[in-house]
Short mmCIF file of C-alpha atoms and ligand atoms in Angstrom, two decimals:
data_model
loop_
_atom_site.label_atom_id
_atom_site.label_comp_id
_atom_site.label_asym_id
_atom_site.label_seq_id
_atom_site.Cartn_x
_atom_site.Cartn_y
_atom_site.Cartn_z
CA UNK D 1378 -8.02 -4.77 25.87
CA UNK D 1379 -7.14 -1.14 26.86
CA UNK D 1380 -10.40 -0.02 25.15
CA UNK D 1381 -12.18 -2.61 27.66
CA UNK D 1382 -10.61 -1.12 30.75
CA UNK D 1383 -11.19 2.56 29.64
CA UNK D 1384 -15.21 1.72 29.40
CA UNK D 1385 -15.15 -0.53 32.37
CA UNK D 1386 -13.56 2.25 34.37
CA UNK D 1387 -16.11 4.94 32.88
CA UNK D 1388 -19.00 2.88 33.31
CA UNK D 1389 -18.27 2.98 36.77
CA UNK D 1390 -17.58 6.53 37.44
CA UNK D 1391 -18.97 8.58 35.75
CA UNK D 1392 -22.86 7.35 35.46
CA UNK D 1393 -22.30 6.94 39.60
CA UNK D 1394 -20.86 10.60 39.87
CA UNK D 1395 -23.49 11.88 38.12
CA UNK D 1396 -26.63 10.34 40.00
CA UNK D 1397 -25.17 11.36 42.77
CA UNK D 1398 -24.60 14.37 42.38
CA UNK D 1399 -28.35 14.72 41.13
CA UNK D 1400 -29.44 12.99 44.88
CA UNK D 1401 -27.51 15.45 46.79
CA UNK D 1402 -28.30 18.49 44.54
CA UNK D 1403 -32.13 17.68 45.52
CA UNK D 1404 -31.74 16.73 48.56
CA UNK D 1405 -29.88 20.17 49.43
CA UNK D 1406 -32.66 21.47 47.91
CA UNK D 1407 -35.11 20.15 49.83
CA UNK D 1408 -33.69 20.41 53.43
CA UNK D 1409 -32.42 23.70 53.16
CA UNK D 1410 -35.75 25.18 51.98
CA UNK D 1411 -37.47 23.13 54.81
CA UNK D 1412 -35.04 24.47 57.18
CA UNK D 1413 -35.42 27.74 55.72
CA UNK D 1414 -39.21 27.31 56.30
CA UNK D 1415 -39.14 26.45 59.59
CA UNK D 1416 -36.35 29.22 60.46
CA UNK D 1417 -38.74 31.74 58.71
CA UNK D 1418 -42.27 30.59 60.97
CA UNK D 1419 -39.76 30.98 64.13
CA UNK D 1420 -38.21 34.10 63.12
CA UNK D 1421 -41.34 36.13 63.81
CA UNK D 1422 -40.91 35.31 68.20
CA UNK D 1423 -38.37 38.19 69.07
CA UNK D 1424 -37.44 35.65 71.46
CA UNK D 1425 -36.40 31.60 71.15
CA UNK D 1426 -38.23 29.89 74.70
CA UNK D 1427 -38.70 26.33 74.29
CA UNK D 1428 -42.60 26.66 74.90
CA UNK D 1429 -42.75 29.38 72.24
CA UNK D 1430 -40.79 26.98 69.63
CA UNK D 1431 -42.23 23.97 70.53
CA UNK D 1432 -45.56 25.74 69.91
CA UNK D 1433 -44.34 27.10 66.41
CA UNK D 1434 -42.75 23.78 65.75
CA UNK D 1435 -46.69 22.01 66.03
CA UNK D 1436 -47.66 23.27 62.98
CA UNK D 1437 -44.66 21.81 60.79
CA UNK D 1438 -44.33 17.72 59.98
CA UNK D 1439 -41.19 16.61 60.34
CA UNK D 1440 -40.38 13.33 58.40
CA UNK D 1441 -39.64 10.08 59.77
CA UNK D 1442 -36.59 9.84 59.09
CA UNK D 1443 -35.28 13.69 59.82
CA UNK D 1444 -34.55 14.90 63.13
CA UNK D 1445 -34.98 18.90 63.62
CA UNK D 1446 -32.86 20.97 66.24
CA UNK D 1447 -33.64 24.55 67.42
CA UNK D 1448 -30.71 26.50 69.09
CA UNK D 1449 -30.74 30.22 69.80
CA UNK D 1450 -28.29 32.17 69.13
CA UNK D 1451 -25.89 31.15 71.73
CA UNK D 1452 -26.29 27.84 70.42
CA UNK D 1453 -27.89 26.25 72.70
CA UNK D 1454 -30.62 23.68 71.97
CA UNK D 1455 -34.38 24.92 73.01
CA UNK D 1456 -35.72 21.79 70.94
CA UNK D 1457 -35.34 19.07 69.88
CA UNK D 1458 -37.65 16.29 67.86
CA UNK D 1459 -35.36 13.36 69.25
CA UNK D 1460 -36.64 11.62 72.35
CA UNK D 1461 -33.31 9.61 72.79
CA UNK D 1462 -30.68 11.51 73.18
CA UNK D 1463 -32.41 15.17 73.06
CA UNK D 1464 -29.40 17.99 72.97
CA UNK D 1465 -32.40 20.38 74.65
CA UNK D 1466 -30.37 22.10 77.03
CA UNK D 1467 -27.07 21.36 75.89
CA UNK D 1468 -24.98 23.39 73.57
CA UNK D 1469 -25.00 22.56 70.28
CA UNK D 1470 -21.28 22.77 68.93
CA UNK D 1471 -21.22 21.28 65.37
CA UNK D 1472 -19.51 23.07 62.05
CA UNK D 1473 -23.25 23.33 60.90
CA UNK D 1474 -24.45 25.77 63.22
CA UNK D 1475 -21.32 27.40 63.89
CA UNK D 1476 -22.06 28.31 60.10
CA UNK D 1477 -25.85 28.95 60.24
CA UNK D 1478 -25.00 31.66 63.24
CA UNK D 1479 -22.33 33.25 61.07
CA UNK D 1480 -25.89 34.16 58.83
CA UNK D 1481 -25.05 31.44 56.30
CA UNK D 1482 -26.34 28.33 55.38
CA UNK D 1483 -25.11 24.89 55.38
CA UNK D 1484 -25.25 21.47 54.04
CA UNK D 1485 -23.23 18.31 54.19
CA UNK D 1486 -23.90 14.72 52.80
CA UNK D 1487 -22.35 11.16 52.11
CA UNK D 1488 -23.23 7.73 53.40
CA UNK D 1489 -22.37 6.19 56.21
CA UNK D 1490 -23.88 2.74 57.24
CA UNK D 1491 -26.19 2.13 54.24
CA UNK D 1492 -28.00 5.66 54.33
CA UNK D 1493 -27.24 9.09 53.08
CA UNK D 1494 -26.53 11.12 55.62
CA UNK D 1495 -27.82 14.78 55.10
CA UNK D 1496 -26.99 17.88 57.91
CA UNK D 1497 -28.93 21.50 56.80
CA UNK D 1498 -28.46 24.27 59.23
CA UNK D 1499 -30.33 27.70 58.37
CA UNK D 1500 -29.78 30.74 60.25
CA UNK D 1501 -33.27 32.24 61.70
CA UNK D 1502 -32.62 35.66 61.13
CA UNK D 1503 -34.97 38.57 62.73
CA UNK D 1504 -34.12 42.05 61.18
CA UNK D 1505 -30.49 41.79 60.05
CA UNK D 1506 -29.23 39.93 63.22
CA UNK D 1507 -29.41 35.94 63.99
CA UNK D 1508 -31.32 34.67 66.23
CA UNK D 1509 -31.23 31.23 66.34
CA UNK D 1510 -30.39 28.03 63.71
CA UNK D 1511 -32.28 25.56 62.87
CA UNK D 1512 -30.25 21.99 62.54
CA UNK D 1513 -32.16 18.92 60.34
CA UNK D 1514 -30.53 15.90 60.07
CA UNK D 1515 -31.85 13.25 57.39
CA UNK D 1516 -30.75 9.57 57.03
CA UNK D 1517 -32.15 8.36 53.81
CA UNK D 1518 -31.98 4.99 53.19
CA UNK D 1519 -34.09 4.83 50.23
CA UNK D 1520 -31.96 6.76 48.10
CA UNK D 1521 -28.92 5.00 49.34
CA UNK D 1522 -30.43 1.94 47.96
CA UNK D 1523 -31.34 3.24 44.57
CA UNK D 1524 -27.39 4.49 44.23
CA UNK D 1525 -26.25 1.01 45.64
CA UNK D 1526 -28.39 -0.96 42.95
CA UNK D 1527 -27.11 1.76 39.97
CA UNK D 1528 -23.23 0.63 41.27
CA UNK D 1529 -24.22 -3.08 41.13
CA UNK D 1530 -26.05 -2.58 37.72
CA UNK D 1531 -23.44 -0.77 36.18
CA UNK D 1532 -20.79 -3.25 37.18
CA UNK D 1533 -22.82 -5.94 35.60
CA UNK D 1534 -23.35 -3.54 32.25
CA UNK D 1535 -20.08 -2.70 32.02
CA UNK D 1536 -18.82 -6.40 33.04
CA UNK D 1537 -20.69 -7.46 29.73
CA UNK D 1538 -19.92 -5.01 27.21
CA UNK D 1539 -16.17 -5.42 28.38
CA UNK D 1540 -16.89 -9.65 27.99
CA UNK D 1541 -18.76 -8.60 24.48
CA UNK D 1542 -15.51 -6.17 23.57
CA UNK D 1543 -12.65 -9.00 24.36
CA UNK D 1544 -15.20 -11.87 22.53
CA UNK D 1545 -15.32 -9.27 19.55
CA UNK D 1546 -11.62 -8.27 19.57
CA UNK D 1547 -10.70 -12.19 19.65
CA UNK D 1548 -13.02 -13.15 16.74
CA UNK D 1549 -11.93 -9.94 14.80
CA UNK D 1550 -7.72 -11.07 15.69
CA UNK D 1551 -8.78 -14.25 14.63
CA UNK D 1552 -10.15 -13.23 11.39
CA UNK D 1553 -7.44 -11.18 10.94
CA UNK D 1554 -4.80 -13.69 11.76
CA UNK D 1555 -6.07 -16.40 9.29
CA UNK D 1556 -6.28 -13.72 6.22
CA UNK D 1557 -2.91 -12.36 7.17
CA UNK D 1558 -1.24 -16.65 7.27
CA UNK D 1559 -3.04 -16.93 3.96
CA UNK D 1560 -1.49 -13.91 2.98
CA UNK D 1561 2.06 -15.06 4.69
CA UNK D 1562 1.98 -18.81 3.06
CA UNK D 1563 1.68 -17.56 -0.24
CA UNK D 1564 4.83 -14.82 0.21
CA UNK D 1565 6.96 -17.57 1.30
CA UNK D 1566 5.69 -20.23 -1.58
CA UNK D 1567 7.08 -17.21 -4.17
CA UNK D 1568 10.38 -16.72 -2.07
CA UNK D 1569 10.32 -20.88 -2.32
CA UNK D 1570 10.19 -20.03 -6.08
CA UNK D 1571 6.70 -20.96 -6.59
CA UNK D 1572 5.55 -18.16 -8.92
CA UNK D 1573 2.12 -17.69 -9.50
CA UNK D 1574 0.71 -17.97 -6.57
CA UNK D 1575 -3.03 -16.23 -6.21
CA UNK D 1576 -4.28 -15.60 -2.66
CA UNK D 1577 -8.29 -15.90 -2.61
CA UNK D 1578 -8.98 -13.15 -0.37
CA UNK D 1579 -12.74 -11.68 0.10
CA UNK D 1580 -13.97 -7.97 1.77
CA UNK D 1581 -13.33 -4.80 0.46
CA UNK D 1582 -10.12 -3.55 2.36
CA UNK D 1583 -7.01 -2.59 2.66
CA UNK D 1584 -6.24 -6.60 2.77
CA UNK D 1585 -8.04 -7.08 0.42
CA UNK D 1586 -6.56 -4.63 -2.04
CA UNK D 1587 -2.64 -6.06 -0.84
CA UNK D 1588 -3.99 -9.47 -1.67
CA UNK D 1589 -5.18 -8.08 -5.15
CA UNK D 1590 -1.24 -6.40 -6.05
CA UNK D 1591 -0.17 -9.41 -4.62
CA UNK D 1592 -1.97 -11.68 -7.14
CA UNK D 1593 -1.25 -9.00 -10.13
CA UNK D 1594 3.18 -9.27 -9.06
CA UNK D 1595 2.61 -13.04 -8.66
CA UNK D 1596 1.12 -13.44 -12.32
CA UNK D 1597 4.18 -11.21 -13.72
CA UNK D 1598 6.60 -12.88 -11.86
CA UNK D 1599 5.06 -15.78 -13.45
CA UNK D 1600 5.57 -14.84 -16.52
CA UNK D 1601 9.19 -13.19 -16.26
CA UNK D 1602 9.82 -16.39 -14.80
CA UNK D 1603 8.43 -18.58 -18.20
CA UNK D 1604 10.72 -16.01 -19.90
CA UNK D 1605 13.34 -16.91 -18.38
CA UNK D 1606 13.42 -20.27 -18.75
CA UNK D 1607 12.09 -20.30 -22.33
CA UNK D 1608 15.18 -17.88 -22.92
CA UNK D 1609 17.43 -20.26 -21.14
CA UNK D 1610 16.71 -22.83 -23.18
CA UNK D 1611 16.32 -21.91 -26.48
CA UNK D 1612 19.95 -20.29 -25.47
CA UNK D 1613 21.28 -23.08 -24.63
CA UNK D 1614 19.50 -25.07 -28.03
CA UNK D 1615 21.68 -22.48 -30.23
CA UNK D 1616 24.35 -23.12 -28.20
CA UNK D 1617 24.50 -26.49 -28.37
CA UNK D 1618 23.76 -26.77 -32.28
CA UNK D 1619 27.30 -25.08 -32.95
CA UNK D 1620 29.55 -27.16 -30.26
CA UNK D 1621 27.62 -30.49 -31.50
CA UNK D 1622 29.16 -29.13 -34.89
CA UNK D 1623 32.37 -28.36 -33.88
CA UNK D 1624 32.17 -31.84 -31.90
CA UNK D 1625 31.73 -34.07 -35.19
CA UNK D 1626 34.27 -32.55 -37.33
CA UNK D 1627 37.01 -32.26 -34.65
CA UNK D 1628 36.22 -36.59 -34.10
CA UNK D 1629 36.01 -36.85 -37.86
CA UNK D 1630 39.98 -35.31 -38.36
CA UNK D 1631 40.71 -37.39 -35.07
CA UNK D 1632 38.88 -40.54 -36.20
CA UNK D 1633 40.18 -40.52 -39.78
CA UNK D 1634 43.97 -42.12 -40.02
CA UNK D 1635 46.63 -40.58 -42.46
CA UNK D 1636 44.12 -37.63 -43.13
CA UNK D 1637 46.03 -35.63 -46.00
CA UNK D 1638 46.18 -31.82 -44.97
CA UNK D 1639 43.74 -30.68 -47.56
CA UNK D 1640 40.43 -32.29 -46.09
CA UNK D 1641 42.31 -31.23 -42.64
CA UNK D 1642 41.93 -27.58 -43.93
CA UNK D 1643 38.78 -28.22 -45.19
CA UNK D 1644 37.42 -29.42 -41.99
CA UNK D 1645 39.02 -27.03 -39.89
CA UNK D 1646 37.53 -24.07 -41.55
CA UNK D 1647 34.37 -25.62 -40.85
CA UNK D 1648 35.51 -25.14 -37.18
CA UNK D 1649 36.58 -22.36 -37.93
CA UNK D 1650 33.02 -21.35 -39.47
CA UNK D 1651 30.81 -22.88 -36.31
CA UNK D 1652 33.44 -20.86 -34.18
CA UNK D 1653 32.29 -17.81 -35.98
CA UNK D 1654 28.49 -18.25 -35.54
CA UNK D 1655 29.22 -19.68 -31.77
CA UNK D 1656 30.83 -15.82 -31.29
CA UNK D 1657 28.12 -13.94 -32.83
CA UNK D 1658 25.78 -15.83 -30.64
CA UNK D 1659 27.54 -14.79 -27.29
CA UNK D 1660 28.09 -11.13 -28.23
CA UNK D 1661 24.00 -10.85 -29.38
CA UNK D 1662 23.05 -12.55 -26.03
CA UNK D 1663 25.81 -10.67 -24.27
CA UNK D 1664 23.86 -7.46 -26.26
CA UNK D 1665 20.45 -8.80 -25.14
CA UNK D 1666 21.60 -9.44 -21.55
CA UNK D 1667 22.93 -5.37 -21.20
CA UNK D 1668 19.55 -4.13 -22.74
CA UNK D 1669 17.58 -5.89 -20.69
CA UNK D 1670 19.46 -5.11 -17.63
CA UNK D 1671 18.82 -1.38 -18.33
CA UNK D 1672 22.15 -0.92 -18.11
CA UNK D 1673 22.05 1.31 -21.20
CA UNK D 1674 24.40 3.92 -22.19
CA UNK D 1675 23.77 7.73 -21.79
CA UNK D 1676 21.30 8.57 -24.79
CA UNK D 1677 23.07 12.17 -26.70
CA UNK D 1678 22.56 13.31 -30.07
CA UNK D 1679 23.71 11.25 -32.92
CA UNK D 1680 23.80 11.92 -36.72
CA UNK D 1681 21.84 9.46 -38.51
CA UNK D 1682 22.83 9.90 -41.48
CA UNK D 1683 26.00 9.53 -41.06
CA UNK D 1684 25.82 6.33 -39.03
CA UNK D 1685 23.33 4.93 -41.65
CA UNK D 1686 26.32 6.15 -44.73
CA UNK D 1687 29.46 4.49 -42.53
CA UNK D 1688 27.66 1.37 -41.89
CA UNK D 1689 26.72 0.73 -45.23
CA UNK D 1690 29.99 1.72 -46.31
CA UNK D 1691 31.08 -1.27 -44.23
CA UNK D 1692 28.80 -3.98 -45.33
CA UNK D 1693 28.85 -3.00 -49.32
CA UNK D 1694 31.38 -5.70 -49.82
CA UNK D 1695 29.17 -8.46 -48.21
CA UNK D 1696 26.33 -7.02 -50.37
CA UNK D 1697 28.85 -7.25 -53.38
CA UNK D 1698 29.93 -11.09 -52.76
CA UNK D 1699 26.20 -11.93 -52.59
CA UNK D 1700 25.63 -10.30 -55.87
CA UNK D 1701 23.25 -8.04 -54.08
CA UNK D 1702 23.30 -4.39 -55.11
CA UNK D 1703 23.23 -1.91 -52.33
CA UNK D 1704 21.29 1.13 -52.72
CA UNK D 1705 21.24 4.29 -50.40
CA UNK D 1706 19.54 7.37 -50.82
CA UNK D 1707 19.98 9.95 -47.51
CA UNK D 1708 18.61 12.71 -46.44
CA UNK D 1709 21.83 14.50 -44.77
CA UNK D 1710 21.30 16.14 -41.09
CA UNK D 1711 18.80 13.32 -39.96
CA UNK D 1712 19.41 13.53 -35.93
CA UNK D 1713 18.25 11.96 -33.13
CA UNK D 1714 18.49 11.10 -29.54
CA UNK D 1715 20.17 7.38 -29.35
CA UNK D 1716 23.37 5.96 -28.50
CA UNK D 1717 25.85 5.60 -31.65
CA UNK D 1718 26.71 1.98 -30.83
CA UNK D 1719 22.65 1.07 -30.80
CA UNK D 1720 21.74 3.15 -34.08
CA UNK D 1721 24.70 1.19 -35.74
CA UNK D 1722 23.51 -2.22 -34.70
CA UNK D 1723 20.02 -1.08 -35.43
CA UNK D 1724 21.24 -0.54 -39.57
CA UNK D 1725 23.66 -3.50 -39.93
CA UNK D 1726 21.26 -6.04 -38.62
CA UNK D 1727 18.46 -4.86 -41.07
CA UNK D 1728 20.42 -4.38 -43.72
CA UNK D 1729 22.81 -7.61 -42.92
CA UNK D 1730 19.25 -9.10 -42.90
CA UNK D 1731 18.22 -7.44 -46.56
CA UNK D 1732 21.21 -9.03 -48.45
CA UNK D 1733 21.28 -12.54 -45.91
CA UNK D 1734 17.74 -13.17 -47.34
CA UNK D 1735 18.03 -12.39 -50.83
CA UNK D 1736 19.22 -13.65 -54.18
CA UNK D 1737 21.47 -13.51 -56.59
CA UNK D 1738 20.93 -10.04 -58.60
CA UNK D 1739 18.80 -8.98 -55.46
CA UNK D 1740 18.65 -5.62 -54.47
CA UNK D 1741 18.42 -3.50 -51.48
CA UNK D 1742 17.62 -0.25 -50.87
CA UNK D 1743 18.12 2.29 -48.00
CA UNK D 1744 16.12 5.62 -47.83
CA UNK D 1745 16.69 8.13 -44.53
CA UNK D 1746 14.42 11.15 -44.69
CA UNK D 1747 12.75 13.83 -42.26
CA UNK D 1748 9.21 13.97 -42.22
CA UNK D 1749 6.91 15.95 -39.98
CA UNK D 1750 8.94 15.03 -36.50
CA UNK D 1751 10.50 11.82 -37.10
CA UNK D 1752 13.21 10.77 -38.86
CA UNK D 1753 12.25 7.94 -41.35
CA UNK D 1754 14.64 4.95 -42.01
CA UNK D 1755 13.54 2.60 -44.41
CA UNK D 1756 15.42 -0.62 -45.78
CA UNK D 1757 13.36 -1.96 -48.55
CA UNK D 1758 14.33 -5.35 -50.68
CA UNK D 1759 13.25 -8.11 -53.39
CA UNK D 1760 14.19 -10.96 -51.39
CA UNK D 1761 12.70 -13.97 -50.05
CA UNK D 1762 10.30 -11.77 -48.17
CA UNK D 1763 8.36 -13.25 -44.69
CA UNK D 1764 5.24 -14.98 -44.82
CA UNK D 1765 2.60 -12.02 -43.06
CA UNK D 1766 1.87 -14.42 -39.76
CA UNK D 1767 5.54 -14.26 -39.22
CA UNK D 1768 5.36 -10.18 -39.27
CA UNK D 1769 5.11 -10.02 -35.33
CA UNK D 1770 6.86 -13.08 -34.42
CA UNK D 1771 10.41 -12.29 -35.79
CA UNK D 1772 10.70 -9.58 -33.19
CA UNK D 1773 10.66 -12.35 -30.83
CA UNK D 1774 13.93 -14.09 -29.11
CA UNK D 1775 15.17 -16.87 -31.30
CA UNK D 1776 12.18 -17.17 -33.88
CA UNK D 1777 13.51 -17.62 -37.22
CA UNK D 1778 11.06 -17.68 -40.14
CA UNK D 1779 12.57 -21.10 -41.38
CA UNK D 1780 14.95 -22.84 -38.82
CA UNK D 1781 16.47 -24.84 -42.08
CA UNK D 1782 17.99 -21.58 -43.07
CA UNK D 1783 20.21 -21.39 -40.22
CA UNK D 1784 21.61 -24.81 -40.55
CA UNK D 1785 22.16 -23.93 -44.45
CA UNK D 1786 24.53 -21.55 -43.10
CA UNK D 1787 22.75 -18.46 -44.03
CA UNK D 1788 20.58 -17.98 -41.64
CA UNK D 1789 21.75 -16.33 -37.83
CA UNK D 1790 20.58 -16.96 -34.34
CA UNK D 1791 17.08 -14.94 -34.66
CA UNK D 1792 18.77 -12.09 -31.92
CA UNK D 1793 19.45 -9.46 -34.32
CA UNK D 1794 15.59 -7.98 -35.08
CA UNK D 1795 14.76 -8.66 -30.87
CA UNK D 1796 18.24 -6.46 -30.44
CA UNK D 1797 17.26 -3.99 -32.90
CA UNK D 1798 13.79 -3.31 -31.58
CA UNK D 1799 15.39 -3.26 -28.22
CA UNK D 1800 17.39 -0.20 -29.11
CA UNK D 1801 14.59 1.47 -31.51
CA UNK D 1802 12.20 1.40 -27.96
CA UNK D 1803 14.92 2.85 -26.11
CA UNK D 1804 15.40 5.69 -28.56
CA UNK D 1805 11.94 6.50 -28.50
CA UNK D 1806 10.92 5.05 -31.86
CA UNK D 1807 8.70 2.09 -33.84
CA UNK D 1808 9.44 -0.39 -36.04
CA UNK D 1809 7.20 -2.95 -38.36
CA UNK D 1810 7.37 -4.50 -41.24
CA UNK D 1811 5.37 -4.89 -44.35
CA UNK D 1812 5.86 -6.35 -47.48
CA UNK D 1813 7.80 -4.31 -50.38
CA UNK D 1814 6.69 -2.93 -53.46
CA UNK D 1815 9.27 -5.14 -55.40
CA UNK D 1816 8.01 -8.42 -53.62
CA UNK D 1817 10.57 -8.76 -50.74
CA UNK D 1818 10.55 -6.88 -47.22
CA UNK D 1819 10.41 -3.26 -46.22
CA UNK D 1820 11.49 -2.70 -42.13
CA UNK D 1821 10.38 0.66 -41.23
CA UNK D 1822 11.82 2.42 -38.34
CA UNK D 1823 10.62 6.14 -37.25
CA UNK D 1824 12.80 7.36 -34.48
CA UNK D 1825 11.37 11.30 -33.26
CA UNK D 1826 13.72 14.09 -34.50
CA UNK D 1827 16.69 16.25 -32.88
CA UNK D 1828 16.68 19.20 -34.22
CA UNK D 1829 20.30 19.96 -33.72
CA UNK D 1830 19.31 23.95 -34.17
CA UNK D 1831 17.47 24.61 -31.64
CA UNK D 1832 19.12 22.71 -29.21
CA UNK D 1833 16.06 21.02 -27.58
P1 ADP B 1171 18.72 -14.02 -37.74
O1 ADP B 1171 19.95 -13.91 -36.94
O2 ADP B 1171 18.17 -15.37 -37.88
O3 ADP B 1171 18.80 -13.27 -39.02
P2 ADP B 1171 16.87 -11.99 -36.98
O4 ADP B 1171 16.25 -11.75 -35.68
O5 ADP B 1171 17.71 -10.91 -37.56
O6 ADP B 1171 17.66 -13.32 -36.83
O7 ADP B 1171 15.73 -12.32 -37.98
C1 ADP B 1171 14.69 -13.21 -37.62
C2 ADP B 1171 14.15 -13.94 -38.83
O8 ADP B 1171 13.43 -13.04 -39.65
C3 ADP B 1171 15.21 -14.47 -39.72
O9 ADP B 1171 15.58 -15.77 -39.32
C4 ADP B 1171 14.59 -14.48 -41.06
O10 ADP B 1171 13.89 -15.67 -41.28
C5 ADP B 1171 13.58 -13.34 -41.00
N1 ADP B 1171 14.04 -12.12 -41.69
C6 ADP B 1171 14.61 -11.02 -41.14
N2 ADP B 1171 14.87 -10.07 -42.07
C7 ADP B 1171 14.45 -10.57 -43.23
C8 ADP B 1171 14.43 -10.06 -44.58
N3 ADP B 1171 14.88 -8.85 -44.91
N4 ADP B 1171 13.92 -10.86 -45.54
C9 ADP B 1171 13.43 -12.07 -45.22
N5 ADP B 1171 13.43 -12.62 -43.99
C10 ADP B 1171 13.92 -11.87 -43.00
#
C-alpha cells in the first residue's frame, strides 16, 4: 500500500516538474532573445521618441498573444502594442524593468487563469549605458493546455498502476495466505499428535523449501513415534508374561487347601524366579531408557583388559554350573575411551549370552588384542549359534531368535545385545556377528584405541 502511494505521489510530481520546467526553460528562451532583438534594432537611435520607435518597431511581428512595451530610460512608456489600456505616457513601474534598467535581464512565469503567464524585460543598452527596456508580456494558453492534459493523464496513469499494484498485492497476500494456512493446519494436526503429516506445497521458494523440512521432521516424527509405541508395547508384553506368572502360582498356593510346605517352597521359588527375570527387565529398560536419553556418563579412559579379566572373573561360576568352559586369552594394556560401567555391560551380556546359549561341554572363548588402531574384542563359542537372517535383527529391542527359549527359562528379555550396541556406538566402535569356526557364534566388537602413552 505504501509502495502505491510513493508512485502515485511521484507520478504526479515529478513527470509535471519536469515538463514544466522544459516550457519555461524555452519559453525564457524565446522571449528574452526576442526582447533582446528588438532592444538591439532600437539601440542604434541615440535617442527613444515614440515616432522613432514606433518606426523601428514596424519592422518586427509581434505575436498574437504577446504584448511589447518600450520605456526609456526613465521608465517611461514611448510604446506600446496594446490599444486598451496603452501605458504610452505613463511610467512604467514593474520589478521587470526596474531590473532591465539596472543592465540586466529578466523573466518571470506561472499560470494564472488557464494561461502561462510570461514577463521578459531586456535592457537596450547603447555604449555601456541603458537606454531604454523593452517589456513583452506573453499569455500562452496553448502550452497551459498541454501541461493541464499531462496532470490529468498522469493522474489517470498513476490512478491505474496504483489500482494494478493493490489488485496485485491482494492476489499475491492471498496466495500467500492460503500456502501459509496449509502450512499452519498441518503444524497444529502434529501438535494434535497427528504425525506424519505431508504439506503438498508447489514453487521453488523459501515456502517451499519450509514445507519440504517440514515434510522430512513430520516423516521422523512418524517414525520415532511407531517406535515408541512398538517399544511400549512389546514392554509392556514382557512385562506382563512375568506378573501373569507370578499371578498363577501365587492363586495356585492360595487355591490349594492344606498345601504341605514343600510344594509351598517349591512354588515360591518360582516367584521367586519370575521376580528375578521381572528385575532384570526393569534395570535393562531402565539402561535403555538412560542411553537413549543421552544422558550418558562422561566418556575417560578405561582399561579393557582389565574390565574384560574382572568380569569374567565374575561370571566363571555361571559358566562352571552350565558345564561350559570359559576361555580367555588378553592382550594386557588394551585402552579405550568408554565409560567403565558400559564396557562391563558390553562383556557380561556377550559372554552371559555365549554360555546362556550353549550346551553341556560347550565352550567359550574370549580373545582382546590391539591391532592397527582398534582394540579387538572377540567372544567366540560352539553353541546353538543364530540362524544368518537373524544376524541383524537381534540388535533390535525385544527380538529373540526363538521366543520358546525365554519361556524355557533360559532365554532373557532380548535388551542385552540392543544395550550393548548402544554403548559400543557411544564409544566409538562396531559390532557384528558371524558364525564361529567351531559351529556356534563369534560377536566381534572393535572399539578405536587409547594409547595411554601419549596421552591423546
Ligand atoms: P536375551 O536377553 O534374550 O539374551 P539378547 O538381546 O542378549 O537378549 O539376545 C537376543 C537374542 O539373540 C537371544 O534371544 C538369542 O536368541 C540370540 N543370541 C544372542 N547371543 C547368542 C549366542 N551367543 N548364541 C546364540 N544365540 C544368541
Amino acid at each position: 500500500m505504501g509502495l502505491a502511494v510513493v508512485i502515485f505521489i511521484i507520478l504526479n510530481t515529478y513527470p509535471l516538474f519536469v515538463m514544466h520546467n522544459l516550457i519555461v526553460n524555452t519559453k525564457r528562451d524565446r522571449l528574452i532573445s526576442s526582447a533582446s532583438f528588438i532592444a538591439s534594432t532600437l539601440s542604434m537611435s541615440e535617442s527613444l521618441t515614440a515616432d522613432k520607435v514606433k518606426l523601428v518597431m514596424g519592422i518586427h511581428n509581434i505575436g498574437e498573444n504577446q504584448r511589447v512595451v518600450i520605456t526609456n530610460r526613465a521608465a517611461l512608456s514611448v510604446y506600446d502594442t496594446s490599444k486598451i489600456d496603452s501605458t504610452v505616457g505613463k511610467y512604467l513601474i514593474l520589478p521587470d524593468t526596474a531590473t532591465a534598467l539596472k543592465g540586466l535581464n529578466f523573466f518571470t512565469s506561472k499560470y494564472d487563469d488557464g494561461a502561462l503567464k510570461s514577463n521578459a524585460a531586456v535592457p537596450i543598452m547603447i555604449r555601456d549605458s541603458v537606454l531604454g527596456t523593452v517589456y513583452i508580456h506573453e499569455a500562452d494558453a496553448e502550452q497551459a493546455r498541454i501541461l493541464s492534459s499531462l496532470r490529468v493523464s498522469m493522474l489517470w496513469l498513476s490512478l491505474f498502476v496504483c489500482a494494478f499494484l493493490v489488485m496485485l498485492n491482494l492476489i499475491l497476500t492471498r496466495a500467500l495466505t492460503q500456502r501459509l494456512n496449509k502450512l499452519l493446519k498441518a503444524i497444529r494436526n502434529i501438535r494434535d499428535g497427528s504425525y506424519g503429516q505431508s504439506i503438498p506445497l508447489d514453487g521453488h521458494d523459501e515456502l517451499t523449501t519450509i514445507s519440504d523440512e517440514f515434510n522430512e521432521m513430520s516423516n521422523r516424527l512418524k517414525h520415532v513415534e511407531e517406535l515408541r509405541r512398538a517399544f511400549v508395547a512389546d514392554a509392556s508384553h514382557e512385562l506382563r508374561t512375568p506378573l501373569s506368572g507370578i499371578k498363577l502360582l501365587t492363586d495356585s498356593v492360595l487355591q490349594t487347601n492344606d498345601i504341605d510346605i514343600a510344594t509351598a517352597r517349591e512354588f515360591m521359588r518360582d516367584i521367586a524366579a519370575e521376580i528375578d527375570r521381572l528385575t532384570r527387565i526393569a534395570e535393562k529398560l531402565l539402561i535403555l531408557t538412560k542411553l537413549d536419553s543421552g544422558n550418558l556418563p562422561g566418556l575417560e579412559p578405561v582399561s579393557l583388559s582389565e574390565t574384560v579379566l574382572n568380569t569374567i572373573n565374575l561370571l566363571k561360576p555361571i559358566a562352571e554350573e552350565a558345564k561350559i568352559e570359559l576361555r580367555c586369552e588378553l592382550e594386557e594394556d588394551c585402552w579405550i575411551i568408554g565409560d567403565r560401567d558400559g564396557a562391563r555391560q558390553i562383556v557380561s551380556n556377550l559372554v552371559d549370552n555365549a554360555i546362556k546359549y550353549n550346551n553341556p561341554g560347550g565352550f567359550v572363548n574370549v580373545f582382546l588384542f590391539k591391532r592397527e588402531d582398534n582394540c579387538i574384542l572377540l567372544v567366540d563359542d560352539n553353541g546353538i549359534g543364530i540362524p544368518k537372517k537373524d544376524y541383524e535383527r537381534v540388535f533390535e529391542r525385544f527380538y529373540r531368535v526363538d521366543k520358546a527359549r525365554a519361556r524355557s527359562g533360559k532365554g532373557g528379555s532380548g535388551l542385552g545385545l540392543p544395550i550393548v550396541k548402544k554403548h559400543v556406538l557411544s564409544f566409538g566402535g562396531t559390532i557384528s556377528v558371524e558364525p564361529s569356526a567351531h559351529g556356534g557364534t563369534r560377536f566381534k566388537v572393535e572399539f578405536p584405541k587409547y594409547d595411554k602413552n601419549s596421552d591423546k
